[in-house]
mmCIF file of C-alpha atoms in Angstrom:
data_model
loop_
_atom_site.group_PDB
_atom_site.id
_atom_site.type_symbol
_atom_site.label_atom_id
_atom_site.label_comp_id
_atom_site.label_asym_id
_atom_site.label_seq_id
_atom_site.Cartn_x
_atom_site.Cartn_y
_atom_site.Cartn_z
ATOM 1 C CA MET A 133 0.000 0.000 0.000
ATOM 2 C CA LYS A 134 1.131 3.522 -0.795
ATOM 3 C CA ILE A 135 0.120 6.704 1.049
ATOM 4 C CA THR A 136 0.097 9.938 -0.924
ATOM 5 C CA LYS A 137 -0.935 13.475 -0.018
ATOM 6 C CA HIS A 138 -2.975 15.577 -2.453
ATOM 7 C CA LYS A 139 -3.566 19.104 -1.084
ATOM 8 C CA ASP A 140 -6.444 18.497 1.345
ATOM 9 C CA LYS A 141 -6.559 14.710 1.359
ATOM 10 C CA TYR A 142 -4.482 11.616 2.067
ATOM 11 C CA LEU A 143 -4.985 8.587 -0.187
ATOM 12 C CA ILE A 144 -4.104 4.950 0.362
ATOM 13 C CA GLU A 145 -3.523 3.228 -2.963
ATOM 14 C CA ASN A 146 -2.462 -0.174 -4.199
ATOM 15 C CA SER A 147 -1.320 -0.603 -7.808
ATOM 16 C CA GLY A 148 -3.120 2.619 -8.735
ATOM 17 C CA GLU A 149 -6.387 1.623 -7.036
ATOM 18 C CA GLN A 150 -7.666 3.908 -4.280
ATOM 19 C CA LEU A 151 -8.383 1.892 -1.144
ATOM 20 C CA ALA A 152 -9.159 4.644 1.357
ATOM 21 C CA LYS A 153 -9.243 8.422 1.753
ATOM 22 C CA VAL A 154 -8.991 10.868 4.669
ATOM 23 C CA GLU A 155 -9.844 14.506 3.950
ATOM 24 C CA THR A 156 -8.203 17.290 5.963
ATOM 25 C CA TYR A 157 -8.956 20.951 6.562
ATOM 26 C CA ARG A 158 -8.013 23.802 8.894
ATOM 27 C CA ASN A 159 -10.101 26.187 10.969
ATOM 28 C CA THR A 160 -8.698 29.728 10.955
ATOM 29 C CA TYR A 161 -10.042 30.292 14.488
ATOM 30 C CA HIS A 162 -8.489 27.085 15.832
ATOM 31 C CA LYS A 163 -5.285 26.552 13.886
ATOM 32 C CA ASN A 164 -3.584 24.202 16.361
ATOM 33 C CA HIS A 165 -5.389 21.104 15.097
ATOM 34 C CA CYS A 166 -5.814 19.419 11.730
ATOM 35 C CA TYR A 167 -9.467 18.497 11.138
ATOM 36 C CA ILE A 168 -10.254 15.236 9.350
ATOM 37 C CA LYS A 169 -13.170 13.473 7.625
ATOM 38 C CA PHE A 170 -13.331 9.839 6.508
ATOM 39 C CA ASP A 171 -15.853 7.209 5.449
ATOM 40 C CA LEU A 172 -16.767 4.245 7.614
ATOM 41 C CA GLU A 173 -16.042 1.728 4.838
ATOM 42 C CA ASP A 174 -12.387 2.859 4.820
ATOM 43 C CA THR A 175 -11.651 2.100 8.476
ATOM 44 C CA ALA A 176 -9.980 -1.308 8.041
ATOM 45 C CA VAL A 177 -7.474 0.031 5.506
ATOM 46 C CA ILE A 178 -6.892 3.225 7.541
ATOM 47 C CA SER A 179 -6.117 1.133 10.619
ATOM 48 C CA GLU A 180 -3.831 -1.259 8.752
ATOM 49 C CA ALA A 181 -1.829 1.626 7.299
ATOM 50 C CA ASN A 182 -1.636 3.471 10.654
ATOM 51 C CA LEU A 183 -2.794 6.478 8.645
ATOM 52 C CA PHE A 184 -3.872 8.746 11.507
ATOM 53 C CA GLN A 185 -0.416 8.704 13.074
ATOM 54 C CA LYS A 186 1.171 9.414 9.711
ATOM 55 C CA ILE A 187 -1.163 12.357 9.091
ATOM 56 C CA ALA A 188 -0.455 13.757 12.570
ATOM 57 C CA ASP A 189 3.282 13.451 11.908
ATOM 58 C CA GLU A 190 3.007 15.068 8.486
ATOM 59 C CA GLU A 191 0.739 17.909 9.676
ATOM 60 C CA LYS A 192 2.746 18.351 12.893
ATOM 61 C CA SER A 193 -0.444 18.814 14.912
ATOM 62 C CA PRO A 194 -3.159 16.863 16.751
ATOM 63 C CA LEU A 195 -6.064 15.563 14.680
ATOM 64 C CA GLN A 196 -9.681 16.493 15.403
ATOM 65 C CA VAL A 197 -12.920 14.997 14.151
ATOM 66 C CA MET A 198 -16.585 15.690 14.964
ATOM 67 C CA ILE A 199 -19.185 12.983 14.447
ATOM 68 C CA SER A 200 -22.813 12.459 15.364
ATOM 69 C CA SER A 201 -23.223 10.776 18.749
ATOM 70 C CA LEU A 202 -25.351 8.179 16.916
ATOM 71 C CA GLU A 203 -22.397 7.026 14.789
ATOM 72 C CA THR A 204 -21.506 4.234 17.190
ATOM 73 C CA GLN A 205 -19.346 2.304 14.718
ATOM 74 C CA LYS A 206 -17.154 5.337 14.101
ATOM 75 C CA THR A 207 -17.039 5.944 17.854
ATOM 76 C CA THR A 208 -15.736 2.434 18.453
ATOM 77 C CA PHE A 209 -13.217 2.788 15.647
ATOM 78 C CA LEU A 210 -11.889 6.172 16.820
ATOM 79 C CA ALA A 211 -11.445 4.866 20.369
ATOM 80 C CA SER A 212 -9.560 1.823 19.041
ATOM 81 C CA GLN A 213 -7.195 4.106 17.131
ATOM 82 C CA GLY A 214 -6.221 6.164 20.180
ATOM 83 C CA PHE A 215 -8.635 9.095 19.835
ATOM 84 C CA LYS A 216 -10.095 10.561 23.038
ATOM 85 C CA LYS A 217 -13.596 12.032 23.263
ATOM 86 C CA ALA A 218 -13.167 15.626 24.412
ATOM 87 C CA ARG A 219 -16.609 17.229 24.121
ATOM 88 C CA ILE A 220 -20.311 16.645 23.455
ATOM 89 C CA SER A 221 -22.165 19.420 21.623
ATOM 90 C CA HIS A 222 -25.963 19.530 21.790
ATOM 91 C CA GLU A 223 -27.826 21.270 18.959
ATOM 92 C CA MET A 224 -31.157 22.407 20.380
ATOM 93 C CA GLU A 225 -34.446 23.632 18.969
ATOM 94 C CA VAL A 226 -36.965 24.312 21.729
ATOM 95 C CA LYS A 227 -40.423 25.792 22.225
ATOM 96 C CA LYS A 228 -41.898 27.675 25.155
ATOM 97 C CA GLN A 229 -43.839 24.615 26.301
ATOM 98 C CA ASP A 230 -40.500 22.815 26.679
ATOM 99 C CA LEU A 231 -39.488 25.099 29.574
ATOM 100 C CA LEU A 232 -39.237 23.290 32.891
ATOM 101 C CA LYS A 233 -42.059 23.930 35.324
ATOM 102 C CA GLY A 234 -41.290 25.806 38.513
ATOM 103 C CA LEU A 235 -38.622 28.089 37.075
ATOM 104 C CA SER A 236 -38.372 31.623 38.422
ATOM 105 C CA SER A 237 -40.091 34.289 36.344
ATOM 106 C CA GLY A 238 -36.891 35.373 34.646
ATOM 107 C CA GLU A 239 -37.637 39.011 35.401
ATOM 108 C CA SER A 240 -33.978 39.999 35.415
ATOM 109 C CA LYS A 241 -33.627 43.525 34.014
ATOM 110 C CA ILE A 242 -31.752 43.095 30.771
ATOM 111 C CA PHE A 243 -30.292 45.635 28.390
ATOM 112 C CA ASN A 244 -29.699 45.554 24.666
ATOM 113 C CA ALA A 245 -26.765 46.773 22.549
ATOM 114 C CA ILE A 246 -25.721 46.549 18.920
ATOM 115 C CA ARG A 247 -22.373 46.435 17.163
ATOM 116 C CA GLY A 248 -20.499 49.733 17.427
ATOM 117 C CA GLN A 249 -21.744 50.688 20.893
ATOM 118 C CA ASN A 250 -19.403 50.730 23.910
ATOM 119 C CA ASP A 251 -21.323 48.133 25.908
ATOM 120 C CA TYR A 252 -21.389 45.824 22.874
ATOM 121 C CA ARG A 253 -17.590 45.820 22.817
ATOM 122 C CA GLU A 254 -17.414 45.159 26.554
ATOM 123 C CA CYS A 255 -19.775 42.199 26.057
ATOM 124 C CA CYS A 256 -17.441 40.936 23.323
ATOM 125 C CA GLU A 257 -14.494 41.126 25.707
ATOM 126 C CA LEU A 258 -16.271 39.058 28.352
ATOM 127 C CA LEU A 259 -17.272 36.435 25.773
ATOM 128 C CA PHE A 260 -13.785 36.363 24.232
ATOM 129 C CA ASN A 261 -12.235 35.440 27.586
ATOM 130 C CA HIS A 262 -14.963 32.886 28.322
ATOM 131 C CA TYR A 263 -14.610 31.292 24.889
ATOM 132 C CA LYS A 264 -10.832 31.019 25.249
ATOM 133 C CA GLU A 265 -11.204 29.385 28.653
ATOM 134 C CA THR A 266 -13.812 26.806 27.600
ATOM 135 C CA HIS A 267 -11.922 25.834 24.431
ATOM 136 C CA GLN A 268 -8.404 25.778 25.859
ATOM 137 C CA ALA A 269 -8.426 22.082 26.776
ATOM 138 C CA ILE A 270 -10.137 21.060 23.516
ATOM 139 C CA ASN A 271 -8.557 23.173 20.787
ATOM 140 C CA PRO A 272 -7.210 26.597 21.823
ATOM 141 C CA LEU A 273 -8.546 29.719 20.146
ATOM 142 C CA SER A 274 -5.940 31.077 17.724
ATOM 143 C CA ALA A 275 -7.816 34.181 16.525
ATOM 144 C CA ASN A 276 -7.217 37.593 18.074
ATOM 145 C CA PHE A 277 -9.980 39.657 19.660
ATOM 146 C CA GLU A 278 -10.786 41.754 16.583
ATOM 147 C CA ASP A 279 -11.119 38.700 14.327
ATOM 148 C CA PHE A 280 -13.182 36.912 16.956
ATOM 149 C CA THR A 281 -15.745 39.717 17.105
ATOM 150 C CA LYS A 282 -16.355 39.393 13.366
ATOM 151 C CA ILE A 283 -18.168 36.062 13.845
ATOM 152 C CA LEU A 284 -20.518 37.412 16.525
ATOM 153 C CA PRO A 285 -24.107 38.511 15.883
ATOM 154 C CA ALA A 286 -24.669 42.263 15.781
ATOM 155 C CA GLU A 287 -27.055 42.228 18.765
ATOM 156 C CA VAL A 288 -26.460 41.322 22.405
ATOM 157 C CA TYR A 289 -28.554 41.183 25.592
ATOM 158 C CA TYR A 290 -26.719 41.770 28.836
ATOM 159 C CA VAL A 291 -26.778 42.772 32.511
ATOM 160 C CA LYS A 292 -24.411 45.436 33.772
ATOM 161 C CA ASN A 293 -23.555 46.276 37.374
ATOM 162 C CA ASN A 294 -20.495 48.550 37.113
ATOM 163 C CA SER A 295 -19.211 45.979 34.627
ATOM 164 C CA ILE A 296 -20.870 43.451 32.315
ATOM 165 C CA GLN A 297 -22.139 40.454 34.307
ATOM 166 C CA HIS A 298 -24.108 38.318 31.846
ATOM 167 C CA VAL A 299 -24.130 38.149 28.038
ATOM 168 C CA ALA A 300 -26.268 36.541 25.323
ATOM 169 C CA PHE A 301 -25.507 37.252 21.656
ATOM 170 C CA VAL A 302 -28.618 36.707 19.544
ATOM 171 C CA SER A 303 -29.715 36.732 15.920
ATOM 172 C CA ASP A 304 -33.452 36.358 15.226
ATOM 173 C CA ASN A 305 -34.414 33.138 17.075
ATOM 174 C CA LEU A 306 -30.806 31.977 17.552
ATOM 175 C CA ILE A 307 -28.928 32.338 20.825
ATOM 176 C CA ALA A 308 -25.420 32.152 19.388
ATOM 177 C CA TYR A 309 -23.239 32.603 22.505
ATOM 178 C CA VAL A 310 -23.747 33.037 26.234
ATOM 179 C CA CYS A 311 -21.357 33.732 29.091
ATOM 180 C CA SER A 312 -21.320 35.173 32.589
ATOM 181 C CA LYS A 313 -19.216 36.311 35.532
ATOM 182 C CA ASP A 314 -21.747 35.119 38.110
ATOM 183 C CA GLU A 315 -23.024 31.567 37.950
ATOM 184 C CA SER A 316 -25.433 32.123 40.863
ATOM 185 C CA THR A 317 -27.562 34.694 38.990
ATOM 186 C CA PHE A 318 -26.995 33.603 35.402
ATOM 187 C CA GLU A 319 -30.013 31.289 35.169
ATOM 188 C CA ASN A 320 -32.408 34.143 35.926
ATOM 189 C CA PHE A 321 -30.765 36.286 33.234
ATOM 190 C CA VAL A 322 -30.802 33.670 30.496
ATOM 191 C CA LEU A 323 -34.402 32.766 31.326
ATOM 192 C CA ALA A 324 -35.332 36.414 30.812
ATOM 193 C CA VAL A 325 -33.586 36.337 27.413
ATOM 194 C CA VAL A 326 -35.420 33.152 26.468
ATOM 195 C CA ASN A 327 -38.807 34.616 27.451
ATOM 196 C CA LYS A 328 -38.074 37.759 25.431
ATOM 197 C CA LEU A 329 -37.208 35.740 22.322
ATOM 198 C CA PHE A 330 -40.364 33.661 22.699
ATOM 199 C CA GLU A 331 -42.399 36.868 22.424
ATOM 200 C CA GLU A 332 -41.576 36.952 18.697
ATOM 201 C CA ASN A 333 -40.530 33.372 17.890
ATOM 202 C CA GLN A 334 -42.293 30.022 18.146
ATOM 203 C CA SER A 335 -38.980 28.242 18.672
ATOM 204 C CA ILE A 336 -35.431 29.054 19.759
ATOM 205 C CA GLU A 337 -32.211 27.449 18.562
ATOM 206 C CA PHE A 338 -28.851 27.214 20.315
ATOM 207 C CA GLU A 339 -25.863 24.939 20.833
ATOM 208 C CA ALA A 340 -24.717 23.736 24.250
ATOM 209 C CA ASP A 341 -21.284 22.196 24.886
ATOM 210 C CA ASP A 342 -20.834 19.982 27.927
ATOM 211 C CA VAL A 343 -17.532 21.781 28.687
ATOM 212 C CA ASP A 344 -19.281 25.181 28.902
ATOM 213 C CA TRP A 345 -21.295 25.659 32.091
ATOM 214 C CA ALA A 346 -23.110 28.742 30.760
ATOM 215 C CA SER A 347 -24.502 27.063 27.643
ATOM 216 C CA MET A 348 -25.431 23.987 29.696
ATOM 217 C CA THR A 349 -27.348 26.227 32.125
ATOM 218 C CA LEU A 350 -29.333 27.431 29.109
ATOM 219 C CA LYS A 351 -29.929 23.846 27.941
ATOM 220 C CA ASN A 352 -31.076 22.763 31.394
ATOM 221 C CA LEU A 353 -33.948 25.260 31.333
ATOM 222 C CA PHE A 354 -35.722 22.875 28.984
ATOM 223 C CA LEU A 355 -37.107 19.368 29.237
ATOM 224 C CA THR A 356 -37.064 18.037 25.697
ATOM 225 C CA ASP A 357 -35.607 15.329 23.491
ATOM 226 C CA SER A 358 -35.524 17.804 20.600
ATOM 227 C CA THR A 359 -31.767 17.660 20.381
ATOM 228 C CA GLU A 360 -29.042 16.262 18.176
ATOM 229 C CA SER A 361 -25.590 15.801 19.653
ATOM 230 C CA PHE A 362 -22.104 15.618 18.182
ATOM 231 C CA ASP A 363 -18.921 14.301 19.747
ATOM 232 C CA THR A 364 -15.496 15.868 19.295
ATOM 233 C CA TRP A 365 -12.597 13.404 19.251
ATOM 234 C CA ILE A 366 -8.903 14.329 19.489
ATOM 235 C CA TYR A 367 -5.853 12.298 18.401
#
């Protein structure tokens, strides 16, 4: 068997016949890792050729792959090859009736800012530090602050007591990012944001990572199986 690299893919060939393929790509916001994609039918050849180790050596970086939590065969294969599961990401779509009973009213006084305003930038700074912290053990953020702010929605809800305490960046019915300085009062804030969004939307979407306490606090406001999860594996 022969392993060859072609720009964004590694091929395993035998006498000119392609036996397996692993695609690679980079994330400009997380440059430390090489991201990979592969097909399940290629796993036996990939394992025999020790291809993951060879890619890691060639790319001079850890490998990262995200798969659906339902892909149990890939999960078993990745674990057998030395990958470690580092994170579970829940993709949520919820309705108001999915809110848990007995929650507080969520009457936290929240403010609103848009891109270009001073408080918006301060909200970005709080989120930037939170994002760096929650991703450090998975795949460190490599973008600087100014580049990071470019991916954020133009609108943010927040609470400010001398400084920004709680933050939720939103776009239509999407809660894109949340963070906080005070875990004890964050639930009341994010519930107020949720109730405000439900005034104009039948459903709300967001992602919650199990390594991020703030996003998991948001997720835990709801009792629903309306979720799809993805696992991040690192080699």
